[in-house]
mmCIF file of C-alpha atoms in Angstrom:
data_model
loop_
_atom_site.group_PDB
_atom_site.id
_atom_site.type_symbol
_atom_site.label_atom_id
_atom_site.label_comp_id
_atom_site.label_asym_id
_atom_site.label_seq_id
_atom_site.Cartn_x
_atom_site.Cartn_y
_atom_site.Cartn_z
ATOM 1 C CA GLY A 1 -11.653 -31.246 6.429
ATOM 2 C CA GLN A 2 -11.539 -27.996 4.569
ATOM 3 C CA SER A 3 -11.223 -27.899 0.814
ATOM 4 C CA LEU A 4 -12.284 -25.833 -2.160
ATOM 5 C CA GLU A 5 -12.978 -27.462 -5.511
ATOM 6 C CA GLN A 6 -12.530 -25.760 -8.868
ATOM 7 C CA PRO A 7 -12.369 -27.076 -12.438
ATOM 8 C CA SER A 8 -8.746 -27.510 -13.478
ATOM 9 C CA GLU A 9 -9.180 -25.843 -16.863
ATOM 10 C CA VAL A 10 -11.719 -23.741 -18.734
ATOM 11 C CA THR A 11 -11.551 -22.565 -22.353
ATOM 12 C CA ALA A 12 -13.442 -19.607 -23.791
ATOM 13 C CA VAL A 13 -13.369 -17.312 -26.799
ATOM 14 C CA GLU A 14 -12.139 -13.738 -26.805
ATOM 15 C CA GLY A 15 -15.028 -11.338 -26.248
ATOM 16 C CA ALA A 16 -17.220 -13.990 -24.641
ATOM 17 C CA ILE A 17 -18.292 -14.570 -21.030
ATOM 18 C CA VAL A 18 -16.923 -17.325 -18.814
ATOM 19 C CA GLN A 19 -17.862 -18.565 -15.363
ATOM 20 C CA ILE A 20 -15.428 -20.295 -13.018
ATOM 21 C CA ASN A 21 -17.091 -22.226 -10.228
ATOM 22 C CA CYS A 22 -15.869 -22.920 -6.717
ATOM 23 C CA THR A 23 -17.495 -25.246 -4.232
ATOM 24 C CA TYR A 24 -16.272 -25.757 -0.722
ATOM 25 C CA GLN A 25 -16.688 -28.518 1.806
ATOM 26 C CA THR A 26 -16.155 -27.147 5.218
ATOM 27 C CA SER A 27 -17.860 -25.628 8.146
ATOM 28 C CA GLY A 28 -16.864 -22.276 9.463
ATOM 29 C CA PHE A 29 -15.708 -20.648 6.262
ATOM 30 C CA TYR A 30 -16.827 -17.104 6.036
ATOM 31 C CA GLY A 31 -16.220 -15.160 2.885
ATOM 32 C CA LEU A 32 -14.795 -16.186 -0.467
ATOM 33 C CA SER A 33 -11.983 -14.417 -2.292
ATOM 34 C CA TRP A 34 -10.734 -14.684 -5.861
ATOM 35 C CA TYR A 35 -7.175 -14.215 -7.075
ATOM 36 C CA GLN A 36 -5.638 -14.070 -10.536
ATOM 37 C CA GLN A 37 -2.178 -15.383 -11.289
ATOM 38 C CA HIS A 38 -0.363 -15.061 -14.605
ATOM 39 C CA ASP A 39 2.362 -17.561 -15.453
ATOM 40 C CA GLY A 40 5.487 -16.805 -13.471
ATOM 41 C CA GLY A 41 3.766 -14.058 -11.516
ATOM 42 C CA ALA A 42 2.346 -13.537 -8.078
ATOM 43 C CA PRO A 43 -1.356 -13.836 -7.219
ATOM 44 C CA THR A 44 -3.290 -10.588 -7.329
ATOM 45 C CA PHE A 45 -6.551 -9.967 -5.541
ATOM 46 C CA LEU A 46 -9.708 -9.691 -7.670
ATOM 47 C CA SER A 47 -12.703 -9.719 -5.350
ATOM 48 C CA TYR A 48 -14.153 -10.781 -2.046
ATOM 49 C CA ASN A 49 -17.685 -11.813 -1.071
ATOM 50 C CA ALA A 50 -18.568 -11.622 2.590
ATOM 51 C CA LEU A 51 -22.304 -11.932 2.022
ATOM 52 C CA ASP A 52 -24.509 -13.853 -0.381
ATOM 53 C CA GLY A 53 -25.043 -12.253 -3.746
ATOM 54 C CA LEU A 54 -23.172 -10.679 -6.595
ATOM 55 C CA GLU A 55 -20.237 -8.261 -6.357
ATOM 56 C CA GLU A 56 -19.288 -6.438 -9.538
ATOM 57 C CA THR A 57 -15.938 -4.853 -10.316
ATOM 58 C CA GLY A 58 -15.678 -3.754 -13.920
ATOM 59 C CA ARG A 59 -15.607 -6.789 -16.232
ATOM 60 C CA PHE A 60 -15.324 -9.159 -13.286
ATOM 61 C CA SER A 61 -18.132 -10.248 -10.969
ATOM 62 C CA SER A 62 -18.149 -12.706 -8.121
ATOM 63 C CA PHE A 63 -21.052 -14.522 -6.536
ATOM 64 C CA LEU A 64 -21.478 -16.354 -3.259
ATOM 65 C CA SER A 65 -24.182 -18.599 -1.862
ATOM 66 C CA ARG A 66 -23.229 -19.641 1.649
ATOM 67 C CA SER A 67 -26.220 -21.968 1.993
ATOM 68 C CA ASP A 68 -25.006 -23.885 -1.086
ATOM 69 C CA SER A 69 -21.274 -23.593 -0.183
ATOM 70 C CA TYR A 70 -20.787 -22.319 -3.704
ATOM 71 C CA GLY A 71 -19.384 -19.336 -5.479
ATOM 72 C CA TYR A 72 -18.271 -18.319 -8.942
ATOM 73 C CA LEU A 73 -16.206 -15.760 -10.754
ATOM 74 C CA LEU A 74 -17.703 -14.293 -13.922
ATOM 75 C CA LEU A 75 -15.469 -12.685 -16.506
ATOM 76 C CA GLN A 76 -17.117 -10.660 -19.267
ATOM 77 C CA GLU A 77 -15.783 -9.316 -22.554
ATOM 78 C CA LEU A 78 -12.844 -11.659 -22.339
ATOM 79 C CA GLN A 79 -9.486 -10.329 -23.445
ATOM 80 C CA MET A 80 -6.355 -12.305 -24.263
ATOM 81 C CA LYS A 81 -4.678 -10.788 -21.211
ATOM 82 C CA ASP A 82 -7.250 -12.610 -19.042
ATOM 83 C CA SER A 83 -5.464 -15.885 -19.828
ATOM 84 C CA ALA A 84 -4.257 -16.869 -16.371
ATOM 85 C CA SER A 85 -5.016 -19.110 -13.429
ATOM 86 C CA TYR A 86 -7.812 -18.149 -11.086
ATOM 87 C CA PHE A 87 -7.990 -19.260 -7.468
ATOM 88 C CA CYS A 88 -10.826 -19.149 -5.024
ATOM 89 C CA ALA A 89 -9.888 -18.886 -1.370
ATOM 90 C CA GLY A 90 -11.817 -19.127 1.854
ATOM 91 C CA MET A 91 -11.006 -17.657 5.231
ATOM 92 C CA ASN A 92 -11.814 -19.883 8.171
ATOM 93 C CA ARG A 93 -12.516 -18.730 11.689
ATOM 94 C CA ASP A 94 -8.865 -19.183 12.676
ATOM 95 C CA ASP A 95 -7.896 -16.457 10.203
ATOM 96 C CA LYS A 96 -6.280 -19.067 7.970
ATOM 97 C CA ILE A 97 -6.814 -18.817 4.250
ATOM 98 C CA ILE A 98 -7.339 -22.032 2.289
ATOM 99 C CA PHE A 99 -6.834 -21.848 -1.483
ATOM 100 C CA GLY A 100 -8.367 -23.997 -4.186
ATOM 101 C CA LYS A 101 -6.017 -25.654 -6.681
ATOM 102 C CA GLY A 102 -6.851 -23.095 -9.328
ATOM 103 C CA THR A 103 -8.545 -22.983 -12.712
ATOM 104 C CA ARG A 104 -6.439 -22.399 -15.777
ATOM 105 C CA LEU A 105 -8.343 -20.147 -18.203
ATOM 106 C CA HIS A 106 -7.438 -20.523 -21.881
ATOM 107 C CA ILE A 107 -8.741 -17.855 -24.258
ATOM 108 C CA LEU A 108 -9.027 -18.543 -27.952
ATOM 109 C CA PRO A 109 -8.869 -15.686 -30.490
ATOM 110 C CA ASN B 1 5.631 2.166 -1.682
ATOM 111 C CA ALA B 2 7.536 -0.947 -2.723
ATOM 112 C CA GLY B 3 4.761 -3.179 -1.336
ATOM 113 C CA VAL B 4 5.977 -6.674 -0.442
ATOM 114 C CA THR B 5 9.535 -7.529 -1.379
ATOM 115 C CA GLN B 6 11.199 -10.942 -1.230
ATOM 116 C CA THR B 7 14.802 -12.021 -1.523
ATOM 117 C CA PRO B 8 16.325 -13.967 -3.105
ATOM 118 C CA LYS B 9 14.380 -14.473 -6.333
ATOM 119 C CA PHE B 10 16.012 -17.797 -7.065
ATOM 120 C CA ARG B 11 18.044 -20.233 -5.003
ATOM 121 C CA ILE B 12 19.437 -23.717 -5.384
ATOM 122 C CA LEU B 13 20.165 -25.606 -2.183
ATOM 123 C CA LYS B 14 21.797 -28.933 -1.552
ATOM 124 C CA ILE B 15 20.000 -31.459 0.632
ATOM 125 C CA GLY B 16 20.639 -30.708 4.279
ATOM 126 C CA GLN B 17 21.561 -27.057 3.804
ATOM 127 C CA SER B 18 19.688 -24.259 5.531
ATOM 128 C CA MET B 19 18.611 -20.831 4.376
ATOM 129 C CA THR B 20 16.401 -17.889 5.229
ATOM 130 C CA LEU B 21 13.912 -16.391 2.813
ATOM 131 C CA GLN B 22 13.470 -12.703 3.474
ATOM 132 C CA CYS B 23 10.162 -10.819 3.279
ATOM 133 C CA THR B 24 9.582 -7.138 3.946
ATOM 134 C CA GLN B 25 6.482 -4.991 3.552
ATOM 135 C CA ASP B 26 6.266 -1.207 3.806
ATOM 136 C CA MET B 27 2.490 -0.871 4.073
ATOM 137 C CA ASN B 28 2.351 -1.168 7.875
ATOM 138 C CA HIS B 29 0.218 -4.286 7.572
ATOM 139 C CA ASN B 30 -0.378 -6.321 10.693
ATOM 140 C CA TYR B 31 -0.934 -9.674 9.005
ATOM 141 C CA MET B 32 1.781 -11.488 7.108
ATOM 142 C CA TYR B 33 1.780 -14.932 5.515
ATOM 143 C CA TRP B 34 4.093 -17.466 3.950
ATOM 144 C CA TYR B 35 2.780 -19.774 1.234
ATOM 145 C CA ARG B 36 4.322 -22.399 -0.956
ATOM 146 C CA GLN B 37 3.055 -23.224 -4.431
ATOM 147 C CA ASP B 38 3.996 -26.460 -6.131
ATOM 148 C CA PRO B 39 3.691 -26.681 -9.956
ATOM 149 C CA GLY B 40 0.084 -26.620 -11.131
ATOM 150 C CA MET B 41 -1.225 -26.353 -7.609
ATOM 151 C CA GLY B 42 -2.773 -23.770 -5.360
ATOM 152 C CA LEU B 43 -1.078 -22.034 -2.498
ATOM 153 C CA LYS B 44 -0.604 -23.744 0.830
ATOM 154 C CA LEU B 45 -0.180 -21.723 3.989
ATOM 155 C CA ILE B 46 3.039 -22.456 5.875
ATOM 156 C CA TYR B 47 2.991 -19.887 8.688
ATOM 157 C CA TYR B 48 1.295 -16.613 9.378
ATOM 158 C CA SER B 49 1.565 -13.732 11.815
ATOM 159 C CA VAL B 50 -1.094 -11.365 13.130
ATOM 160 C CA GLY B 51 1.427 -8.860 14.436
ATOM 161 C CA ALA B 52 4.957 -8.399 15.697
ATOM 162 C CA GLY B 53 5.880 -11.121 18.162
ATOM 163 C CA ILE B 54 2.984 -13.397 17.200
ATOM 164 C CA THR B 55 3.201 -16.310 14.782
ATOM 165 C CA ASP B 56 1.134 -19.417 14.152
ATOM 166 C CA LYS B 57 1.249 -22.541 12.027
ATOM 167 C CA GLY B 58 -0.629 -22.956 8.785
ATOM 168 C CA GLU B 59 -1.383 -26.111 6.808
ATOM 169 C CA VAL B 60 2.189 -27.249 6.078
ATOM 170 C CA PRO B 61 4.598 -25.912 8.754
ATOM 171 C CA ASN B 62 6.914 -28.923 9.078
ATOM 172 C CA GLY B 63 10.496 -28.169 8.120
ATOM 173 C CA TYR B 64 10.070 -24.402 8.461
ATOM 174 C CA ASN B 65 10.367 -21.745 11.142
ATOM 175 C CA VAL B 66 9.424 -18.086 11.255
ATOM 176 C CA SER B 67 9.896 -15.058 13.445
ATOM 177 C CA ARG B 68 8.269 -11.640 13.495
ATOM 178 C CA SER B 69 10.323 -9.173 15.478
ATOM 179 C CA THR B 70 9.077 -6.108 13.591
ATOM 180 C CA THR B 71 5.915 -5.183 11.711
ATOM 181 C CA GLU B 72 7.860 -4.964 8.453
ATOM 182 C CA ASP B 73 9.821 -8.218 8.381
ATOM 183 C CA PHE B 74 8.716 -11.842 8.351
ATOM 184 C CA PRO B 75 11.603 -14.174 7.467
ATOM 185 C CA LEU B 76 11.079 -17.872 6.738
ATOM 186 C CA ARG B 77 13.786 -20.290 7.806
ATOM 187 C CA LEU B 78 14.370 -23.663 6.172
ATOM 188 C CA GLU B 79 16.408 -26.058 8.242
ATOM 189 C CA LEU B 80 17.867 -29.214 6.700
ATOM 190 C CA ALA B 81 16.471 -28.653 3.209
ATOM 191 C CA ALA B 82 14.818 -31.628 1.498
ATOM 192 C CA PRO B 83 13.797 -32.178 -2.166
ATOM 193 C CA SER B 84 10.147 -32.002 -1.056
ATOM 194 C CA GLN B 85 10.733 -28.332 -0.264
ATOM 195 C CA THR B 86 11.383 -27.517 -3.898
ATOM 196 C CA SER B 87 8.669 -24.984 -4.623
ATOM 197 C CA VAL B 88 7.859 -21.338 -5.193
ATOM 198 C CA TYR B 89 7.492 -19.430 -1.947
ATOM 199 C CA PHE B 90 5.264 -16.392 -1.695
ATOM 200 C CA CYS B 91 5.085 -13.939 1.139
ATOM 201 C CA ALA B 92 1.929 -11.857 1.522
ATOM 202 C CA SER B 93 0.539 -9.198 3.814
ATOM 203 C CA SER B 94 -2.846 -7.727 4.598
ATOM 204 C CA PRO B 95 -4.076 -4.876 6.808
ATOM 205 C CA THR B 96 -6.154 -7.236 8.909
ATOM 206 C CA GLY B 97 -7.330 -10.806 8.802
ATOM 207 C CA GLY B 98 -10.861 -9.867 9.649
ATOM 208 C CA SER B 99 -12.869 -7.420 7.594
ATOM 209 C CA SER B 100 -10.229 -6.900 4.914
ATOM 210 C CA TYR B 101 -9.325 -10.002 2.938
ATOM 211 C CA GLU B 102 -7.159 -8.541 0.211
ATOM 212 C CA GLN B 103 -3.686 -9.997 0.472
ATOM 213 C CA TYR B 104 -0.756 -8.343 -1.245
ATOM 214 C CA PHE B 105 1.792 -10.814 -2.550
ATOM 215 C CA GLY B 106 5.501 -10.489 -3.099
ATOM 216 C CA PRO B 107 7.094 -11.663 -6.379
ATOM 217 C CA GLY B 108 8.087 -15.055 -4.964
ATOM 218 C CA THR B 109 11.267 -17.037 -4.371
ATOM 219 C CA ARG B 110 11.892 -20.041 -6.585
ATOM 220 C CA LEU B 111 13.725 -22.652 -4.553
ATOM 221 C CA THR B 112 15.211 -25.892 -5.833
ATOM 222 C CA VAL B 113 16.633 -28.494 -3.459
ATOM 223 C CA THR B 114 18.873 -31.116 -5.080
#
């Protein structure tokens, strides 16, 4: 089967750094995406890793290791507005995207 | 550009009723998707389309139908609504399904079946 596993919740302090992990059990996934979703809102795209390594976009970075079937999203200089759910998603070779169940990020002042 | 628009925003259906969720995008994207999101869960793909006239099933297609007669529109049809179809439905589009993986989501339709 195809699935992506993420922690259900993570808590961090404003101004700190937090890492949200995503592991996947499948064959044929290529690329890992990350989406942010605020309560009551729609998912918005954050980043995509096609190759192994780190991709940086401002305060957010994403990492992929295809040999380990593992990726993470790193959020730096946390702000209260970063409180949201974060989803990893993989695209399989049939062009179908599979989403993880999401990680709820709580930020403490 | 309006991006991806969905109507209605909210709907309550009785068991056995039918309805169509509308989705339109004005970005000339080839790929369009329908997802459902149950409370506290991730998104599950219902149907997707790689271009006008072409549709395919996702993870959870049972109880739904789609059509794609134009590039812009991708309506989702619910026949014989059931309580298990209570969910938030998101439509999304992307330029391609290959090298570009950024999907643009509509605001969602919150559907309750009672």
